[in-house]
CSV table of C-alpha atoms and ligand atoms in Angstrom, one decimal:
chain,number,residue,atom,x,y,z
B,287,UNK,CA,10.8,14.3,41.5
B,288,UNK,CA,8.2,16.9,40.3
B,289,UNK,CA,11.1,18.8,39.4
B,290,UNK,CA,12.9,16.4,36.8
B,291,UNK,CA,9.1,15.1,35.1
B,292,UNK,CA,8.6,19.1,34.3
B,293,UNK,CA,12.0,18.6,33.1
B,294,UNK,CA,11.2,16.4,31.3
B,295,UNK,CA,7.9,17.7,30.0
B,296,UNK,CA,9.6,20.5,28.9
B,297,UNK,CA,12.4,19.2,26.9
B,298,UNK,CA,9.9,16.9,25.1
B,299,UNK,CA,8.1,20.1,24.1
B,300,UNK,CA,11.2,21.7,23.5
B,301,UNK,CA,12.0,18.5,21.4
B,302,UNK,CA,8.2,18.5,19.5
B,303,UNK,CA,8.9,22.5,19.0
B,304,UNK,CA,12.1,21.7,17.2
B,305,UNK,CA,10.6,18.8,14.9
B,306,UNK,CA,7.4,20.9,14.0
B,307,UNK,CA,9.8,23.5,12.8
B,308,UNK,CA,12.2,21.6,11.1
B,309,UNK,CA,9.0,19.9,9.3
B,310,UNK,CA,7.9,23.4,8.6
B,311,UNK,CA,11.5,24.0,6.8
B,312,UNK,CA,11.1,21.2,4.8
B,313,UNK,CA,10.6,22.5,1.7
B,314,UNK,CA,6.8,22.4,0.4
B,315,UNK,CA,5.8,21.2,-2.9
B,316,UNK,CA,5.3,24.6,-5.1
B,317,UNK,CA,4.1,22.9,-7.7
B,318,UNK,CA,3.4,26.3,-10.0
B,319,UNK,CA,7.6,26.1,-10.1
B,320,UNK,CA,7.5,23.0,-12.3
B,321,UNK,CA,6.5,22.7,-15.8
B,322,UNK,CA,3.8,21.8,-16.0
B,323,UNK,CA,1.7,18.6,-17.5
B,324,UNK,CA,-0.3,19.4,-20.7
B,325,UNK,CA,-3.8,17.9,-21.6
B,326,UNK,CA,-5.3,18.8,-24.5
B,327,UNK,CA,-7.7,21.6,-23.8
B,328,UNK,CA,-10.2,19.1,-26.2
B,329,UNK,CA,-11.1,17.1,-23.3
B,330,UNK,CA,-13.4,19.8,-22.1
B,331,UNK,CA,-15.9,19.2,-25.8
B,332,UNK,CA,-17.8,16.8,-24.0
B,333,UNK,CA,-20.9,18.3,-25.0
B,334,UNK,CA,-21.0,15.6,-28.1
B,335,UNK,CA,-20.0,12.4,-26.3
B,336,UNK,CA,-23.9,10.8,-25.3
B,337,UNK,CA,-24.5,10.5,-21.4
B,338,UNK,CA,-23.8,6.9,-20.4
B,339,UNK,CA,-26.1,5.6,-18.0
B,340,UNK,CA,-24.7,3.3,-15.1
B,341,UNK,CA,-27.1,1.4,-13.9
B,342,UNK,CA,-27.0,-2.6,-12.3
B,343,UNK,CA,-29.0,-4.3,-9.5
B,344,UNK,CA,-25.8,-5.4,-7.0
B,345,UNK,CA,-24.5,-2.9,-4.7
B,346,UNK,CA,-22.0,0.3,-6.0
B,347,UNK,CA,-24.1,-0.5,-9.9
B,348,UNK,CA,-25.6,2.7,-9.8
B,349,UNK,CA,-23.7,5.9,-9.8
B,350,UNK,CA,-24.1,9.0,-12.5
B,351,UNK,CA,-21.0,10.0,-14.6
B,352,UNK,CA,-19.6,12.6,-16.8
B,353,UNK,CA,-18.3,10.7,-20.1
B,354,UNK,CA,-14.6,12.4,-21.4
B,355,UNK,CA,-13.1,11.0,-24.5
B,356,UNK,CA,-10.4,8.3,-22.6
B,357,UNK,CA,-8.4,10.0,-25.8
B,358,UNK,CA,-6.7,13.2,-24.3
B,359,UNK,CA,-6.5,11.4,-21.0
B,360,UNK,CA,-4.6,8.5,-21.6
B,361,UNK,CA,-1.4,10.9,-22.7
B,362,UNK,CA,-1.3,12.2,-19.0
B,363,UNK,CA,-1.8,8.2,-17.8
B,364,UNK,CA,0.9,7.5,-19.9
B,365,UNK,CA,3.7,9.9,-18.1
B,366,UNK,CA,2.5,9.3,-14.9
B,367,UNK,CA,3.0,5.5,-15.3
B,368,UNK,CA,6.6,6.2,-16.9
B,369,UNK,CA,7.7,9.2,-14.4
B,370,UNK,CA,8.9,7.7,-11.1
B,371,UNK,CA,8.9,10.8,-9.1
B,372,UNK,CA,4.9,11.0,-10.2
B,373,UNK,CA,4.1,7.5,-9.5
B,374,UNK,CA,6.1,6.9,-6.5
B,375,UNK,CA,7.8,3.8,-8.6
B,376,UNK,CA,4.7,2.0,-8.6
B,377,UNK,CA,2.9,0.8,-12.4
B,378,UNK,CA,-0.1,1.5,-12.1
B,379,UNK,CA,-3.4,-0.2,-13.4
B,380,UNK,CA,-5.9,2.2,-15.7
B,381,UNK,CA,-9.3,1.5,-16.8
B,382,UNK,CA,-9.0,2.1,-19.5
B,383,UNK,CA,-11.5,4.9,-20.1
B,384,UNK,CA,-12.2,8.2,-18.5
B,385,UNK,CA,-15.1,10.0,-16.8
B,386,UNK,CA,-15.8,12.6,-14.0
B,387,UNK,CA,-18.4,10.5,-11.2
B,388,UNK,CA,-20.9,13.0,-9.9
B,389,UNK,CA,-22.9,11.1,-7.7
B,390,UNK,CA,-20.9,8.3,-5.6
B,391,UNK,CA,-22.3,4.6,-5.9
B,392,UNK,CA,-22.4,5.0,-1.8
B,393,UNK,CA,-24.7,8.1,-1.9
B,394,UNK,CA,-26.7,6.5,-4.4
B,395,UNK,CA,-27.5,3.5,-2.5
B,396,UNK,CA,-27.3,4.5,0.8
B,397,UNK,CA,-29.1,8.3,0.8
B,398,UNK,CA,-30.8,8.8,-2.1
B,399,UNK,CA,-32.6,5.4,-3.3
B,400,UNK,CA,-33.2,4.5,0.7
B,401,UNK,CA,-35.9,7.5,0.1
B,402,UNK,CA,-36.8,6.5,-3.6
B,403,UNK,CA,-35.2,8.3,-5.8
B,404,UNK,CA,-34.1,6.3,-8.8
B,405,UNK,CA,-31.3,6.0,-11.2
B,406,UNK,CA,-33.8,6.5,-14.1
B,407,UNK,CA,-34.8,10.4,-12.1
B,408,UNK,CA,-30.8,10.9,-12.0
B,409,UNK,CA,-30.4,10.4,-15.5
B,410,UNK,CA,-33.2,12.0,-16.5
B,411,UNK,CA,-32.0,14.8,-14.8
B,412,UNK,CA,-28.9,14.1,-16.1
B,413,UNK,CA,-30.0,14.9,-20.2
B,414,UNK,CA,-32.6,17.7,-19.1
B,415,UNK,CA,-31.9,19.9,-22.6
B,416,UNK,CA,-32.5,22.8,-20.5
B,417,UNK,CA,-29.4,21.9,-18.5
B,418,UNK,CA,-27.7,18.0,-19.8
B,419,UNK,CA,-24.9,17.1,-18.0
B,420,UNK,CA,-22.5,16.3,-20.3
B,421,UNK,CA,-22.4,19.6,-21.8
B,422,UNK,CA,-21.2,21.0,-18.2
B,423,UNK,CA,-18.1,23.6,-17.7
B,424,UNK,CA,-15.5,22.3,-15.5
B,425,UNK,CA,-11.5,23.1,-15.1
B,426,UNK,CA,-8.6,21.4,-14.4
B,427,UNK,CA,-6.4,22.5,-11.2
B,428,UNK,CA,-3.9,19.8,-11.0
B,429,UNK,CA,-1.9,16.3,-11.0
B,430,UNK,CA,-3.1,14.5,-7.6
B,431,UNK,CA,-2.1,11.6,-5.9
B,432,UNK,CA,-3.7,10.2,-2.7
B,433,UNK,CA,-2.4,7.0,-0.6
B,434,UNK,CA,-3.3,4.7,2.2
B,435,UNK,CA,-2.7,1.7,4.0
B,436,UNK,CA,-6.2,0.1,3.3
B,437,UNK,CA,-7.8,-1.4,6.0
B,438,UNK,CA,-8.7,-4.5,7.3
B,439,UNK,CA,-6.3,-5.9,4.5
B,440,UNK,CA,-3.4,-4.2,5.5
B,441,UNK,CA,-2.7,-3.0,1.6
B,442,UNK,CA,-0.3,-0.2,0.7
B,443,UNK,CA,-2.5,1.7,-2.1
B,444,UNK,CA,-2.3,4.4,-4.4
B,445,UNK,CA,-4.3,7.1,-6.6
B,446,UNK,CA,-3.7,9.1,-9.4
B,447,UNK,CA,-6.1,11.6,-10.6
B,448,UNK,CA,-6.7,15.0,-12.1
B,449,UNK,CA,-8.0,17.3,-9.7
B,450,UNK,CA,-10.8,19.6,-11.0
B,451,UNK,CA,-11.8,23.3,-10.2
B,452,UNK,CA,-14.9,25.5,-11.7
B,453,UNK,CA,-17.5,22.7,-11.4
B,454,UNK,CA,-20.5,24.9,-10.8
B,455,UNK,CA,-22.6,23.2,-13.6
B,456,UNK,CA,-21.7,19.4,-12.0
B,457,UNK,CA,-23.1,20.8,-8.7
B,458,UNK,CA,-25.9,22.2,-10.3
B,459,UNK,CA,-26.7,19.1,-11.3
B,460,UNK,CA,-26.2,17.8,-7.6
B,461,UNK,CA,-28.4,20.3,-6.3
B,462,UNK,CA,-31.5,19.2,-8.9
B,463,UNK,CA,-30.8,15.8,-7.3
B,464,UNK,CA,-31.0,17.2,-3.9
B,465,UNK,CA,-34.2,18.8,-4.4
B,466,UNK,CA,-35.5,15.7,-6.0
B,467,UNK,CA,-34.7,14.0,-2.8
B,468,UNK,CA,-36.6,16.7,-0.7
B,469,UNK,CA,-39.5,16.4,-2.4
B,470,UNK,CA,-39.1,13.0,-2.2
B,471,UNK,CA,-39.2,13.1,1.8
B,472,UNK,CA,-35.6,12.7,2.2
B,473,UNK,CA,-33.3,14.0,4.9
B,474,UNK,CA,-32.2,17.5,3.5
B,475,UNK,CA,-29.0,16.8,6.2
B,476,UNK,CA,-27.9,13.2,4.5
B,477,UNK,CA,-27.2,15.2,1.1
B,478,UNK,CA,-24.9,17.8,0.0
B,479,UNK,CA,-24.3,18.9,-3.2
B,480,UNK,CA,-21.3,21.3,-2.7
B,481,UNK,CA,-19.8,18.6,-0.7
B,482,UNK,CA,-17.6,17.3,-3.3
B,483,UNK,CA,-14.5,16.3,-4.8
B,484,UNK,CA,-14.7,15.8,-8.5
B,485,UNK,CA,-11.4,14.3,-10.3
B,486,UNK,CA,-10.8,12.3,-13.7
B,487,UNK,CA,-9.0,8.7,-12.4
B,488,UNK,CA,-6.0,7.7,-14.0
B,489,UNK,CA,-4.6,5.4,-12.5
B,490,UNK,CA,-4.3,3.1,-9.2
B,491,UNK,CA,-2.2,0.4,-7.9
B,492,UNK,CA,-4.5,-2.7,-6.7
B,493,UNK,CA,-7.9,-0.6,-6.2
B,494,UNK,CA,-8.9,2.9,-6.6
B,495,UNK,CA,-8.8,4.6,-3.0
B,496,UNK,CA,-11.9,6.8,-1.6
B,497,UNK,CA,-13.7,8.9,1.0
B,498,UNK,CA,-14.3,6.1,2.8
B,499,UNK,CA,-10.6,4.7,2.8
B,500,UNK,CA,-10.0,8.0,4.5
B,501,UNK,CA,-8.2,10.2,1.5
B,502,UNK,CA,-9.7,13.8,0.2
B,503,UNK,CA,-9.1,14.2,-3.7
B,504,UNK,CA,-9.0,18.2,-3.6
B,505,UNK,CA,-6.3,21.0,-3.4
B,506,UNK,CA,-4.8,19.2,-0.9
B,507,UNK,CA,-3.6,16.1,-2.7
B,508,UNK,CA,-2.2,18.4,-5.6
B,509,UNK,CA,1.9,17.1,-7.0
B,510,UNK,CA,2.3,18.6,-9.8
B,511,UNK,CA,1.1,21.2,-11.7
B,512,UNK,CA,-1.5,20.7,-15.1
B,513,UNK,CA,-2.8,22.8,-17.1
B,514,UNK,CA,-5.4,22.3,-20.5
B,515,UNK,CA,-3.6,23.7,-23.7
Z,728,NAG,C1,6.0,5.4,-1.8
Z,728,NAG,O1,5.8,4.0,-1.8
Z,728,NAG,C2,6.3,3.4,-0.6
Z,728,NAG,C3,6.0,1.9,-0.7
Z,728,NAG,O2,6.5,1.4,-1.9
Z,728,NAG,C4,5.6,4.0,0.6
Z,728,NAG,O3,6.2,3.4,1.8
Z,728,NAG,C5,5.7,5.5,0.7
Z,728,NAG,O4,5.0,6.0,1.7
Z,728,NAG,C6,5.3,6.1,-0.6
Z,728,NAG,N1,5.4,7.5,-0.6
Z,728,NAG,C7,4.3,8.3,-1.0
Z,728,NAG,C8,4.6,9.8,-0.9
Z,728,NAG,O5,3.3,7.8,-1.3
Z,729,NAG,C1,2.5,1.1,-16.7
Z,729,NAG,O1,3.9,0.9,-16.8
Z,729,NAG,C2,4.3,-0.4,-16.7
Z,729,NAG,C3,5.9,-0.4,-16.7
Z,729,NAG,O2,6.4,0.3,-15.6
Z,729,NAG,C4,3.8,-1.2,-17.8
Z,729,NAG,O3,4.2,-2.6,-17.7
Z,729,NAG,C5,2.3,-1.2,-17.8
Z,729,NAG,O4,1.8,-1.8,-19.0
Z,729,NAG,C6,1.8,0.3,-17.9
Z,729,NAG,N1,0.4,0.3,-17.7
Z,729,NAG,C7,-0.4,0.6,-18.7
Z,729,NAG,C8,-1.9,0.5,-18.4
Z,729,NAG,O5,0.0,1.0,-19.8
């Protein structure tokens, strides 16, 4: 009896062995092999677009953003609606306008105005002439796509988004808000302005997915390759 469950035991290991490696041999997405998408290198001259303030009184008002011109971004929403093997045959809903967010609605109302900072501070900070935030450097690395089943509603959804690269100067920024919270007596552990995953939205079926649904809009979620020409 002990005999045939470490059998057993083993075969199923033998069998988990032979399904990792097969998974393995499936072959990963390269996506430097493809051609790549093209956005217009123009949607980095932000630096003339004004800083738009977001600010409300209800819950997920008050969040800072990076304004792009919707412009050179709504080419790269229009192929990924039409390209099946990009939008995993789902149509997908835009806003209609484009922007990188740089502090999260949730941080805002649940770290940083629990210990008072305001949206006013951020977006002061936000056109500091010394440093304003719509005039910061940031890259593009590629297409991304992130996907759940949302919970408690039991929804299939779906993400589109540019994934970004060299964002020094947005984190900058995050780090001026961090110390504003310091001073202000906030937890140094609740805030972290490295930890981050700035993207430009394109698109989404139903609802636009997020940390909290459980997806990570880095490297990791890369498709397809995108480069600024
Ligand atoms: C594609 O969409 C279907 C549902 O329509 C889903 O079951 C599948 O997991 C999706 N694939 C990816 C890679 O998102
Ligand atoms: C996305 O593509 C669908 C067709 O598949 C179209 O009906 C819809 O209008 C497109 N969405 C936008 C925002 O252009």
């Amino acid at each position: 009896m002990r005999f045939a469950s470490s059998l057993i035991a083993t075969l199923a290991l033998v069998a988990t062995t032979v399904l990792a490696s097969s998974h393995q041999d499936k072959k990963p997405h390269h996506p430097k092999h493809e051609k790549p998408i093209v956005i217009d290198k123009k949607v980095f001259n932000t630096g003339k677009i004004p800083f738009h303030p977001n600010t409300g009184s209800a819950l997920f008002t008050n969040w800072v953003g990076l304004t792009l011109d919707y412009k050179y971004v709504k080419p790269v929403f229009d192929l990924v609606n039409a390209t099946a093997s990009l939008n995993n045959n789902t149509a997908l809903l835009s806003r209609g306008e484009a922007h990188i967010t740089v502090i999260l609605p949730p941080e805002y109302d649940n770290i940083l105005h629990p210990a008072g900072v305001t949206i006013e501070e951020l977006n002061k900070i936000a056109v500091d002439p010394k440093r304003p935030l719509q005039k910061a450097r940031f890259g593009v690395e590629c297409l991304g796509r992130v996907q759940v089943v949302s919970k408690p509603d039991n929804v299939y959804q779906q993400a589109v988004q540019i994934i970004l690269k060299d964002f020094q100067d947005i984190v900058a920024y995050r780090q001026k808000v961090w110390e504003l919270f310091v001073k202000k007596g906030g937890n140094p552990a609740l805030f972290d302005a490295g930890n981050f995953l700035p993207h430009i939205t394109l698109g989404f079926k139903h609802r636009d997915i997020f940390v909290e649904d459980g997806v990570f809009k880095g490297k990791n979620a890369c498709i397809h390759s995108l480069i600024a020409k």
